[in-house]
Coordinates of C-alpha atoms in Angstrom, one line a residue:
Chain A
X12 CA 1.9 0.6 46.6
X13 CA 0.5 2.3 49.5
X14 CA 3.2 5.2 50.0
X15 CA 2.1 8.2 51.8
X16 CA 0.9 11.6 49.9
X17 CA -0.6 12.0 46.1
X18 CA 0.2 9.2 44.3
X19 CA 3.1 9.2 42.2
X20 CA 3.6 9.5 38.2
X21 CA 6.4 8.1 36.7
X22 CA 7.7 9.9 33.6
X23 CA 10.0 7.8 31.1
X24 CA 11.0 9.6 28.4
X25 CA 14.6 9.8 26.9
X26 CA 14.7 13.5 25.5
X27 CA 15.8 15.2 28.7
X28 CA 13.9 18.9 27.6
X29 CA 10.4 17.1 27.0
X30 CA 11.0 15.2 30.6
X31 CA 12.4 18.4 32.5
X32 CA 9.3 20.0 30.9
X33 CA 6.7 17.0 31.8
X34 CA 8.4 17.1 34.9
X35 CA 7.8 20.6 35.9
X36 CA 4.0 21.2 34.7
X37 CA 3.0 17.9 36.6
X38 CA 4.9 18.6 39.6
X39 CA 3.5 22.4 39.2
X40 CA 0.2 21.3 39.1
X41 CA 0.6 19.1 42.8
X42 CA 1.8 16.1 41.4
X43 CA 4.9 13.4 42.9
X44 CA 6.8 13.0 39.8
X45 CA 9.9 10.5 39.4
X46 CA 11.5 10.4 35.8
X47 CA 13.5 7.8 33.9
X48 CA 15.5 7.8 30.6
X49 CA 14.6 4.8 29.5
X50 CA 13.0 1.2 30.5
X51 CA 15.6 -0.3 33.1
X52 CA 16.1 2.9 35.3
X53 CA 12.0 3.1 35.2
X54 CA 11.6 -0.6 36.1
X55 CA 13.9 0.1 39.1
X56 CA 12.5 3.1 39.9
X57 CA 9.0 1.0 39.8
X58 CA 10.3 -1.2 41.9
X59 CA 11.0 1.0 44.7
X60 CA 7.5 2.3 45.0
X61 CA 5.2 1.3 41.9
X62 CA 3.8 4.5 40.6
X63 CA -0.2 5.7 40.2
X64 CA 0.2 6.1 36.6
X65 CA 3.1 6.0 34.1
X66 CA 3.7 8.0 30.9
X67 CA 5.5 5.7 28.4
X68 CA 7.4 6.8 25.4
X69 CA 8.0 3.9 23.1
X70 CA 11.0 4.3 21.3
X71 CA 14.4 4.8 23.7
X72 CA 17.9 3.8 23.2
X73 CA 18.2 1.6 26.0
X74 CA 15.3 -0.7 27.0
X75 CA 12.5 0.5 24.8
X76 CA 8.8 0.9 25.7
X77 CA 7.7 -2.3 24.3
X78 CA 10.5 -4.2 26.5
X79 CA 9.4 -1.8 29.8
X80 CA 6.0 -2.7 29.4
X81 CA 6.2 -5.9 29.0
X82 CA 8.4 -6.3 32.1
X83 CA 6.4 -3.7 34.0
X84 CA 3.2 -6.2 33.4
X85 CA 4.5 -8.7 34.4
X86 CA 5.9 -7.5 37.5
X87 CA 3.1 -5.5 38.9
X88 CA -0.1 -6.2 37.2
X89 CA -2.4 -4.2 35.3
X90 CA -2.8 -2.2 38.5
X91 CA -0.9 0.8 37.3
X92 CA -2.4 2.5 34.0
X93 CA 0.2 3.3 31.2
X94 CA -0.1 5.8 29.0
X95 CA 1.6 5.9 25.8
X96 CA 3.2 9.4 24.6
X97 CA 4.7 8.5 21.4
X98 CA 6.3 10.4 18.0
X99 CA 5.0 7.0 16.1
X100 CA 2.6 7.7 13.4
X101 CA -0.7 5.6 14.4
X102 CA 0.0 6.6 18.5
X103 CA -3.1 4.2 18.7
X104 CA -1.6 0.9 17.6
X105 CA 1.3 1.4 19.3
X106 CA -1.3 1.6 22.8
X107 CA -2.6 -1.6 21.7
X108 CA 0.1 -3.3 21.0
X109 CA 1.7 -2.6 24.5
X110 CA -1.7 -3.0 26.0
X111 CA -1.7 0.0 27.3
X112 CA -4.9 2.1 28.5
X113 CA -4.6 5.4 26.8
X114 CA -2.3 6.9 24.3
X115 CA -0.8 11.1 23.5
X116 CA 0.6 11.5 20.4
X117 CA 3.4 13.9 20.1
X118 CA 3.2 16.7 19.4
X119 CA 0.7 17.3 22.3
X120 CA -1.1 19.9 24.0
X121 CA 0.1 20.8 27.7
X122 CA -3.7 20.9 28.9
X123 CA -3.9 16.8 27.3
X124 CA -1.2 15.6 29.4
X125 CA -2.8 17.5 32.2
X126 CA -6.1 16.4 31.8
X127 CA -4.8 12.6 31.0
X128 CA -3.4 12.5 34.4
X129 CA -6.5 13.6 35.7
X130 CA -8.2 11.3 34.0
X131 CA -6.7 8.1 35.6
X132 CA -5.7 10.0 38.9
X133 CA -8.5 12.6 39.3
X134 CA -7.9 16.3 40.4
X135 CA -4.6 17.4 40.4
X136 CA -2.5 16.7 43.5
X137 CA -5.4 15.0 45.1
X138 CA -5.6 10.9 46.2
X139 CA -5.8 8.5 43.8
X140 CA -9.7 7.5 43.7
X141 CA -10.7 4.0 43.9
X142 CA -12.4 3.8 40.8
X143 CA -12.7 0.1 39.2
X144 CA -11.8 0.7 35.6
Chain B
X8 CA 5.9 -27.1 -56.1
X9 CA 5.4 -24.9 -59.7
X10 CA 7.0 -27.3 -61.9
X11 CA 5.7 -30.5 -60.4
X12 CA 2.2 -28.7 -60.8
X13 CA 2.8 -27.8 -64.8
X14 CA 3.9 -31.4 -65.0
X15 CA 1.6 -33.2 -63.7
X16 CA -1.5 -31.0 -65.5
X17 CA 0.8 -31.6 -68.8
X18 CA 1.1 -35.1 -67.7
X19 CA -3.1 -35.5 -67.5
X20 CA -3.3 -33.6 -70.0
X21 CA -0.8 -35.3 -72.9
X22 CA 0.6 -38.5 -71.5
X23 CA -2.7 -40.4 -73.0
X24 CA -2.2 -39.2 -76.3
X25 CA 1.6 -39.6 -76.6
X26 CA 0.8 -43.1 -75.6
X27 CA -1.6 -43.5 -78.2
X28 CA 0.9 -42.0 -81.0
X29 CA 3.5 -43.6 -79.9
X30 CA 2.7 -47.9 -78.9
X31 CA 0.1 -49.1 -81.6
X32 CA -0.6 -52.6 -79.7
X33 CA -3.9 -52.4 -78.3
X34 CA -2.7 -54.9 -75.9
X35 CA 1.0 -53.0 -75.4
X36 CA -0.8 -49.7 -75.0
X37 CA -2.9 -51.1 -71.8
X38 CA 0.2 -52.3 -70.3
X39 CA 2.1 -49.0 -70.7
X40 CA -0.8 -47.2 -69.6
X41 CA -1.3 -49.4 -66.6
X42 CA 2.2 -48.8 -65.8
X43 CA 2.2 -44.8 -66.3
X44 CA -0.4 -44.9 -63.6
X45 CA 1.2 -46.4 -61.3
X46 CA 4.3 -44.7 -61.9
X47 CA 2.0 -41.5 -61.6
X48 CA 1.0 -43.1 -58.2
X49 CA 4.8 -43.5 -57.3
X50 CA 6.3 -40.7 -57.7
X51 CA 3.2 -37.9 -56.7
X52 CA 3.8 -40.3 -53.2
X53 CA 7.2 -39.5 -53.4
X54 CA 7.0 -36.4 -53.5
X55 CA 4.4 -35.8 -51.1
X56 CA 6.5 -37.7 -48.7
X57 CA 9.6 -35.2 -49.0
X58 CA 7.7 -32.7 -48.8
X59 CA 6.1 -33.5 -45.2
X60 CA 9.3 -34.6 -44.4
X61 CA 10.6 -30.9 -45.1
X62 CA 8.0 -29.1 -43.1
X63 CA 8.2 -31.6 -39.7
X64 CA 11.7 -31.2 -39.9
X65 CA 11.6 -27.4 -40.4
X66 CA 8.8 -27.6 -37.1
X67 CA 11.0 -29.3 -35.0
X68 CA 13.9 -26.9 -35.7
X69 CA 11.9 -24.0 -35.0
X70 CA 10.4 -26.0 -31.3
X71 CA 13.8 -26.3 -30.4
X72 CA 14.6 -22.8 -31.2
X73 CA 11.4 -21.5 -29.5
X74 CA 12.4 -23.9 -26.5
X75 CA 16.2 -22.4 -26.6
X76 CA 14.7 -19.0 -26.8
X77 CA 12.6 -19.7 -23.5
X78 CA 15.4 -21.0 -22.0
X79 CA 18.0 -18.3 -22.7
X80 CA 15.0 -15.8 -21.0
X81 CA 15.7 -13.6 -17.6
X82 CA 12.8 -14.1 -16.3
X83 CA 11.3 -17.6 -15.5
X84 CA 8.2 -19.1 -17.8
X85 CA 5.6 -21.2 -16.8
X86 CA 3.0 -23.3 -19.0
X87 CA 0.2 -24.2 -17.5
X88 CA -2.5 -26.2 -19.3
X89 CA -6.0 -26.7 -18.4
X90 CA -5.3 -29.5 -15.7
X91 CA -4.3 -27.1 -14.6
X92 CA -0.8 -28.2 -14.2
X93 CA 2.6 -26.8 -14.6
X94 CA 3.8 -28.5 -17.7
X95 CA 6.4 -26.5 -18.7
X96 CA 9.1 -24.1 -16.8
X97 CA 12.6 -23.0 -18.3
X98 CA 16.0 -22.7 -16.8
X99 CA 15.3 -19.5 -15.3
X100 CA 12.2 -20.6 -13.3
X101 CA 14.4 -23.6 -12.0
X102 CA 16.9 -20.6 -10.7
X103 CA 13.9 -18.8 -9.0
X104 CA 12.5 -21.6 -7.5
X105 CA 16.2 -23.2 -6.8
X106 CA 14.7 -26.3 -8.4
X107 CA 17.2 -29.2 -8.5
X108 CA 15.2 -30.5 -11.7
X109 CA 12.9 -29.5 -13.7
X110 CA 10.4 -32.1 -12.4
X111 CA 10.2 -31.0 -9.3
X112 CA 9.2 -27.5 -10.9
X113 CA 6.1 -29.1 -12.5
X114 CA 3.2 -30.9 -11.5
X115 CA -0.9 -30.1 -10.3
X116 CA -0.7 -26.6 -9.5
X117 CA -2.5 -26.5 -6.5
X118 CA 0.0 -28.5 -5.4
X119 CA 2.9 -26.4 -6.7
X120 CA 1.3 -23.7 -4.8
X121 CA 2.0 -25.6 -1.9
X122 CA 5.2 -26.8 -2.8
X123 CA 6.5 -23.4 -3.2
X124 CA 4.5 -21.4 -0.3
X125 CA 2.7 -19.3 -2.9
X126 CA 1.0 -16.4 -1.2
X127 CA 0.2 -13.0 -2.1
X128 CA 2.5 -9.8 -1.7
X129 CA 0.7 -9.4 2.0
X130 CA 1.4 -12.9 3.0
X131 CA -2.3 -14.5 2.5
X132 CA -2.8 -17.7 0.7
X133 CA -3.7 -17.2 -3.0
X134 CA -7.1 -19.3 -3.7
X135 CA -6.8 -21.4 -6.5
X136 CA -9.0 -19.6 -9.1
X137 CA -7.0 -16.3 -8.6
X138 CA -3.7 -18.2 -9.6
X139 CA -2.6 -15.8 -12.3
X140 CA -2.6 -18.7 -14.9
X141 CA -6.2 -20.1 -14.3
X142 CA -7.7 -16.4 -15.0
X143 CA -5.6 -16.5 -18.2
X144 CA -6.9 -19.5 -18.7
X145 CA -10.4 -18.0 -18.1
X146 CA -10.0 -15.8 -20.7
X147 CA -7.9 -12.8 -18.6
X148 CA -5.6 -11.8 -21.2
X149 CA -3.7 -9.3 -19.1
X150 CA -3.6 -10.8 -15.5
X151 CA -0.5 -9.0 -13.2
X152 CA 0.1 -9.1 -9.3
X153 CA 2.5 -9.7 -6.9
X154 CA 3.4 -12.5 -4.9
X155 CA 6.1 -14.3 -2.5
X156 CA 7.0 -17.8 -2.8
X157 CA 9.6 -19.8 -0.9
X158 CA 12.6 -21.3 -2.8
X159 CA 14.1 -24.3 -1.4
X160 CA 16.6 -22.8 0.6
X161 CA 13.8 -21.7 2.4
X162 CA 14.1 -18.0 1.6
X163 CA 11.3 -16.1 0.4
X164 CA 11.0 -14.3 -2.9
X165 CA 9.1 -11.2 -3.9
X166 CA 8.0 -12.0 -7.2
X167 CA 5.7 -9.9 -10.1
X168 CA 3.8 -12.8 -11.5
X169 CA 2.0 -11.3 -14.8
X170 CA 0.0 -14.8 -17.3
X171 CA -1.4 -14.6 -20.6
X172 CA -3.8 -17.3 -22.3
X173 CA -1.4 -18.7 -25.2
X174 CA -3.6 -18.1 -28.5
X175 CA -3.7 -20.6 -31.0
X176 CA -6.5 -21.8 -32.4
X177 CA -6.5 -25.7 -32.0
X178 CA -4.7 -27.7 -29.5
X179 CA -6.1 -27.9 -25.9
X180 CA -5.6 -24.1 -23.8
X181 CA -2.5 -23.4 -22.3
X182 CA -1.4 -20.6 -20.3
X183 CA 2.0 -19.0 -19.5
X184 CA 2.7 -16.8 -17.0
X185 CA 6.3 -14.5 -16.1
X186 CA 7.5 -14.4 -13.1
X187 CA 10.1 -12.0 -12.4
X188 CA 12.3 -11.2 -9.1
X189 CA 11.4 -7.9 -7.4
X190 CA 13.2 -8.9 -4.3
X191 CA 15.8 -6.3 -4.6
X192 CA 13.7 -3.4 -5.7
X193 CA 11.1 -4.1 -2.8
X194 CA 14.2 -4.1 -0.4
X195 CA 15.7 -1.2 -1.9
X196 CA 11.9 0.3 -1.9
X197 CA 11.7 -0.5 2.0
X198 CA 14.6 0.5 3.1
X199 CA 13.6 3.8 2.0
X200 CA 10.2 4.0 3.1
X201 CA 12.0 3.0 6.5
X202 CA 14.2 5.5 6.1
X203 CA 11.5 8.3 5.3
X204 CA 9.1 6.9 8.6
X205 CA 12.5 7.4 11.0
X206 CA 13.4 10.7 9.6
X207 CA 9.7 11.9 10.1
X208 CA 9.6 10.5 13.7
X209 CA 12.6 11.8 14.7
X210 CA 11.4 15.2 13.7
X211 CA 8.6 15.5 15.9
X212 CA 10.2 14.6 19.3
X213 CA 12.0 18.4 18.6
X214 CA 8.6 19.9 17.8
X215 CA 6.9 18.5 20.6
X216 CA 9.4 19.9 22.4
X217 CA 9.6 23.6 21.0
X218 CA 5.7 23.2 21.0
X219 CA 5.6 22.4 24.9
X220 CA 7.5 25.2 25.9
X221 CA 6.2 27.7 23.9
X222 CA 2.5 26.4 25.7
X223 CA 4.4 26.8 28.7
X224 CA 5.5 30.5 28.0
X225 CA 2.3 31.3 26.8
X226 CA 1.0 30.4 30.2
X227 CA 3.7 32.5 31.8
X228 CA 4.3 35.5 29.8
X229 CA 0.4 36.2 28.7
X230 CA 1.7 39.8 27.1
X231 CA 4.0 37.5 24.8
X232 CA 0.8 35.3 23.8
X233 CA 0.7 36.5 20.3
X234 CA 4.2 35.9 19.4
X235 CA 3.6 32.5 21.0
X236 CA 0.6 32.0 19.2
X237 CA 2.6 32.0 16.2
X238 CA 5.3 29.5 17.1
X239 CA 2.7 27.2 18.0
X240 CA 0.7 27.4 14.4
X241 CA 4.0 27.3 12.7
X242 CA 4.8 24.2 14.6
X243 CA 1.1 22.8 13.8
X244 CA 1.8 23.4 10.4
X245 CA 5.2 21.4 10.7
X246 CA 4.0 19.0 12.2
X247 CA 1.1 18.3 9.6
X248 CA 3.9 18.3 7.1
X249 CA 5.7 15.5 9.0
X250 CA 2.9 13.6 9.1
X251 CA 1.9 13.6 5.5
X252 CA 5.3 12.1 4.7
X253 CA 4.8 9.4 7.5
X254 CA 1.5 8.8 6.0
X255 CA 2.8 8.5 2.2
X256 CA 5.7 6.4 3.5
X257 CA 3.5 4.5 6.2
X258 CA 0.5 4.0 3.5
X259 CA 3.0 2.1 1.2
X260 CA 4.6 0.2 3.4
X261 CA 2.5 -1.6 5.8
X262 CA -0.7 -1.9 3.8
X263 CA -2.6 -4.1 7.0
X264 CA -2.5 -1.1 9.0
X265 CA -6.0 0.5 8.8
X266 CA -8.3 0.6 11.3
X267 CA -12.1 0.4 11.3
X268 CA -14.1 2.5 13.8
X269 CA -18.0 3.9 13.9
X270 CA -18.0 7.4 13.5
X271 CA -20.3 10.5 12.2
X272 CA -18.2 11.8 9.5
X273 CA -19.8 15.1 10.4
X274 CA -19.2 15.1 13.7
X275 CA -15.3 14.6 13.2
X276 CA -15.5 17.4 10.5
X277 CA -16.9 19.4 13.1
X278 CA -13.9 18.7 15.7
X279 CA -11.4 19.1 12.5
X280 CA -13.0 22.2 10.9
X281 CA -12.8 23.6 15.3
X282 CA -8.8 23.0 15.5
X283 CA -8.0 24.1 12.1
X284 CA -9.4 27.6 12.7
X285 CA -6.7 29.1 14.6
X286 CA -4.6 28.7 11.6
X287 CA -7.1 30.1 8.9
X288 CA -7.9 34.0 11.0
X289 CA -8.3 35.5 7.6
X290 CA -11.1 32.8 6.3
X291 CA -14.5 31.7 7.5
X292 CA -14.3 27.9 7.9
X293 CA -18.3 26.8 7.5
X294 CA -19.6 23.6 8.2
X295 CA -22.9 22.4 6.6
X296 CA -24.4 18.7 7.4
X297 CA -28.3 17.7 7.2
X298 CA -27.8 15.0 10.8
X299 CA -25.4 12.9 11.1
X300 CA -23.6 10.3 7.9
X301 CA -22.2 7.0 10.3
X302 CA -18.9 5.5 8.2
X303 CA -17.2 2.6 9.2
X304 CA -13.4 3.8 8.4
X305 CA -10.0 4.6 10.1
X306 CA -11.2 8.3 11.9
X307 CA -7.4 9.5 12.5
X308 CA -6.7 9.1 8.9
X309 CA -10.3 10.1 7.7
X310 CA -9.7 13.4 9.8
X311 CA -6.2 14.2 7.9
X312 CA -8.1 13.8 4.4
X313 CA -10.7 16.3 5.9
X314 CA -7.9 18.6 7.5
X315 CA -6.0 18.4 4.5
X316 CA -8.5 19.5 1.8
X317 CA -9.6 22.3 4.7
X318 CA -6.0 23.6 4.3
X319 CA -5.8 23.6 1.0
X320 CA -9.3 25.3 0.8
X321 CA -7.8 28.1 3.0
X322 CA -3.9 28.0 1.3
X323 CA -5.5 28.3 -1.9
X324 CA -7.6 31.3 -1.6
X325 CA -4.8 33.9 -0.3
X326 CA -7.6 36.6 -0.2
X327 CA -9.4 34.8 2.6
X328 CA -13.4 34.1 2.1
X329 CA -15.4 31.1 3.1
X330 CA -14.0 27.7 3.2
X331 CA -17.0 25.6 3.0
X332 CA -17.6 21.8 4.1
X333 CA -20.7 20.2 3.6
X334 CA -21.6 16.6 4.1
X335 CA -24.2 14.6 2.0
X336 CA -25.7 11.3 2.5
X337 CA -27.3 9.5 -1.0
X338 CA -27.1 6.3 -2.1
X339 CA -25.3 4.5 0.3
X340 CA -22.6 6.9 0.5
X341 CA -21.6 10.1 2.2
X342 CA -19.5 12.5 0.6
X343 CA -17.7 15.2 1.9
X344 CA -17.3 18.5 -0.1
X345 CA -15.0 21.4 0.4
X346 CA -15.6 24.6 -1.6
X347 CA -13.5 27.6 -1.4
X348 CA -13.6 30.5 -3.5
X349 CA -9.7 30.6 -4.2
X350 CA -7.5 30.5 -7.1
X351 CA -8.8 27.6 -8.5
X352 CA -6.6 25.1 -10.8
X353 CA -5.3 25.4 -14.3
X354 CA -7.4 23.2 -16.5
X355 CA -4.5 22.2 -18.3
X356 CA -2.8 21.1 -14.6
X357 CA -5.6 19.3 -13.4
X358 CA -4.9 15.9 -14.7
X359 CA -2.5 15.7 -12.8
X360 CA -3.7 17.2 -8.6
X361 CA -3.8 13.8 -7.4
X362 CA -0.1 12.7 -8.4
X363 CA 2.2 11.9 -5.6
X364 CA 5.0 15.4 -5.5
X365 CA 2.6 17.1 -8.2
X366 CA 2.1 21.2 -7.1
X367 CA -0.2 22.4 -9.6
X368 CA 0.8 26.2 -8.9
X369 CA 4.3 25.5 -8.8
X370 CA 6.8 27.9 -9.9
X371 CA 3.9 30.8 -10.5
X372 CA 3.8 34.0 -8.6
X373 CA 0.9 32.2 -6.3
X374 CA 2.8 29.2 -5.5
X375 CA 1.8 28.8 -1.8
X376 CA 4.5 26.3 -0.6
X377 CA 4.0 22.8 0.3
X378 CA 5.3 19.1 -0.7
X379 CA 2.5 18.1 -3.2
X380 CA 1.9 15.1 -0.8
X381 CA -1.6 16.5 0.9
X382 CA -3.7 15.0 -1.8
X383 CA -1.6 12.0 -2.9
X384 CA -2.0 11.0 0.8
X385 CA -6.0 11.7 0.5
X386 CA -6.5 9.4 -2.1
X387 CA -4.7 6.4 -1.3
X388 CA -6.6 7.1 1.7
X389 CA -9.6 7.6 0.9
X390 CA -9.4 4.6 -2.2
X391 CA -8.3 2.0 0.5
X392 CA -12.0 2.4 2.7
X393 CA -13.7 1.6 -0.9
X394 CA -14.6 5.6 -1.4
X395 CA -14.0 7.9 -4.5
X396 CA -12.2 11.1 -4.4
X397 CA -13.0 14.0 -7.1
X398 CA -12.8 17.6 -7.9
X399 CA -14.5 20.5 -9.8
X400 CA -12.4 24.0 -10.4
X401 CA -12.4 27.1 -12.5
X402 CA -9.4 28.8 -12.4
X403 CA -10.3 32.4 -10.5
X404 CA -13.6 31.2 -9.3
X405 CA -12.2 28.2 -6.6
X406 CA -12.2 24.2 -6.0
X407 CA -14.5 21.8 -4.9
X408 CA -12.7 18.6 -3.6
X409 CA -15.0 16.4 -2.2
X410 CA -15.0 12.7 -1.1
X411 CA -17.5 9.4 -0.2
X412 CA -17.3 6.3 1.7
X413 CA -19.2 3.5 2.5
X414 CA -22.2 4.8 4.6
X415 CA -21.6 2.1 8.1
X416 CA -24.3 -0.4 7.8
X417 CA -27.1 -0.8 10.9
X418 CA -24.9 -3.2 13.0
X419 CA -23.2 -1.6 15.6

């Protein structure tokens, strides 16, 4: 996981306007972005290069987030933080039940995504730090 | 009954003396006498036996009518005496339980419980002395829940188990209990709570979407801001809609899910009372608190109760004013108030504010909108952390709604 440049989000998230828009502030703002519709063609895109941070949404037709996450675990560790960014009504459950290490619950602000993936990837566009979470 | 009465007092009364007129013998007389006697004896005997005879056969024609009565019922009967044991269960119970005799549908309770997976409507084992039929036995006389139980096809059964104590005044205690199938109601009442949570899901993925953008052209376009502004509050208030109904259909449906979490109530007012501003420009939102009240409760849905009777403070005083929140702390509880200075409610309408749909200024020239859900929501809440929700109002003068949990004890 040691590819050159900022480290890389991956988006999955199967309304195309939502990704196309997630997609363009993050990659405004100096970040790598790659983007799947759904579980598989994230888990394959993971598998590639496995990303800094991924933003999950749960339900997709498709493999779901549940199914991703699960896979994604087990193939790569807890390395990678997931966040969840779900439509479900308690966004917080749905973290837990995934294991996942933060949550947004749609609808969201533009400055929380922005300030999530700063969060877990510090200043925008810069390197990942080495922080032990 | 009469007659043999009137005879037998004119028997007492005249027999001696007919005798005496009638046999002269001294000697005859006592031998006609002894011999009336018994005859008396004889036939009162007689008598006495037909008549019991009447009255056990009229009992056991009215047990078996009782019994085919029972029977012939929809919904299954138990007995249960003060064993306690199942001692009794008609045809219908044998159906429920898919019983191949009726023995096998009685016995020990406790171990019927087991026999039949007896647990209540959230799946948790019922202890013994809450068994519907050993409070009734206890004296309940109006015990009611519901429950699931297994039949022996091994599928489960959503039952409404309601018991009575049976009242008679000798004979040892006995209790019977009803047990009707709910299983297709609670399907037909999931389905549609489903139904409600995916519709209200799949209305926010579009209005995070429209919300995103219009962040995105606010950034953009700063001389459109206003007009953006707006889009986004509309979708706010959308969005808040959306979620009451998830919470109304969520609330009823999975009743496990609540979460428990330290928080100062006053502190997440604070945060609530800072978003909710931008859509209340025409009213003063003020927050009062004497330090902070720690509750141990579920703080997203804690924060909708507070954001929903701040909305209704502000919806409900079109003229604008203050929208007061003040938090107390006293006797183990804090309690949230929120006064406005709006329209206030009907006395005649306020009865009924808490009721699920219920808009008390429906259909009048005030009617600000909304689903009659805000409140409804609040309660069930608010009543599932153990708190109390209550109001004051005079119509023109404004509402005080206010609310109280559990103060968090000192354990972190």
């Amino acid at each position: 996981m040691s590819a050159a440049g900022p480290a890389s989000i991956l988006i999955v998230e199967d309304d195309p306007d939502l990704l196309t828009l997630m997609d363009m502030i993050l990659t405004e703002s100096g970040w790598r972005v790659r983007t799947a519709p759904e579980g598989r063609a994230a888990l394959a895109l993971a598998a590639d290069e496995v990303p800094g941070l991924v933003l999950l949404d749960m339900r997709m037709p498709g493999m779901n987030g549940w199914d991703f996450a699960r896979e994604f675990r087990a193939r790569h560790g807890r390395a990678c933080p997931i966040v969840v960014v779900t439509a479900a009504e308690n966004a917080r459950r749905r973290a837990e039940e995934i294991g996942a290490d933060a949550w947004l619950a749609k609808p969201f602000d533009l400055d929380e995504v922005l300030s999530m993936v700063a969060r877990f990837l510090g200043p925008a566009g810069g390197e990942r730090p080495d922080a032990d979470r | 009954m009469a007659i043999y009465a009137v005879l037998g007092v004119a028997w007492i009364a005249f027999s001696d003396r007919a005798v005496r007129l009638l046999v002269s013998d001294p000697d005859l007389r006592t031998t006609v006498q002894t011999a009336k006697g018994s005859a008396f004896v004889l036939v009162t005997a007689a008598i006495l036996f037909f008549l019991v005879r009447r009255s056990e056969r009229g009992l056991r024609a009215l047990g078996a009518e009782v019994r085919a009565t029972v029977d012939s019922m929809g919904d299954a009967v138990l007995i249960v005496d003060a064993t306690p044991r199942v001692v009794e269960a008609n045809r219908a119970a044998l159906q429920l339980l898919g019983a191949a005799s009726k023995e096998e549908a009685l016995g020990p309770l406790a171990e019927w419980g087991r026999r039949w997976q007896f647990r209540s409507a959230d799946g948790e084992p019922i202890p013994l002395e809450r068994y519907a039929t050993v409070r009734a036995l206890a004296g309940e006389t109006n015990v009611r829940y519901d429950a699931i139980l297994r039949r022996s096809d091994g599928q489960d059964v959503f039952i409404s188990v309601s018991a009575a104590p049976v009242e008679r005044p000798r004979g040892r205690p006995l209790a019977v209990a009803v047990l009707r199938d709910v299983s297709p109601a609670r399907r037909l009442d999931e389905a549609r709570e489903e139904f409600l949570a995916t519709a209200a899901h799949e209305f926010k993925t579009p209005l995070a979407v429209i919300k995103a953008y219009a962040q995105l052209m606010a950034k953009r376009e700063p001389a459109e801001g206003q007009a953006l502004a707006v889009i986004q509050r509309q979708v706010d208030r959308l969005s808040r809609l959306v979620q009451h109904l998830l919470d109304t259909s969520r609330l009823r449906l999975d009743s496990g899910e609540v979460t428990h979490e330290r928080f100062d109530l006053a502190a997440l007012a604070g945060e609530v009372i800072e978003r909710m501003r931008s859509i209340a420009p025409r009213h003063e939102l003020r927050l009062a608190s004497s330090g902070p009240a720690t509750v141990l409760a579920d703080r997203d849905r804690i924060a909708r109760v507070i954001a929903s009777l701040v909305e209704n403070g502000v919806r409900f005083s079109p003229a604008g004013g203050a929208v007061e929140t003040r938090i107390e702390i006293g006797r183990g509880e804090a309690t949230l108030s929120v006064r406005d200075g709006g329209l206030g409610i009907p006395q005649e309408r306020q009865a009924r504010v808490f009721e699920r749909y219920y808009r008390a200024h429906a259909g009048t020239p005030e009617d600000p909108g909304g689903l009659g859900l805000g409140l409804d929501v609040s309660r069930e809440i608010v009543q599932r952390h153990g708190g109390r929700i209550w109001f004051e109002s005079s119509p023109g003068e404004g509402s005080t709604f206010h609310f109280s949990l559990p103060l968090a004890g000192e354990k972190a």
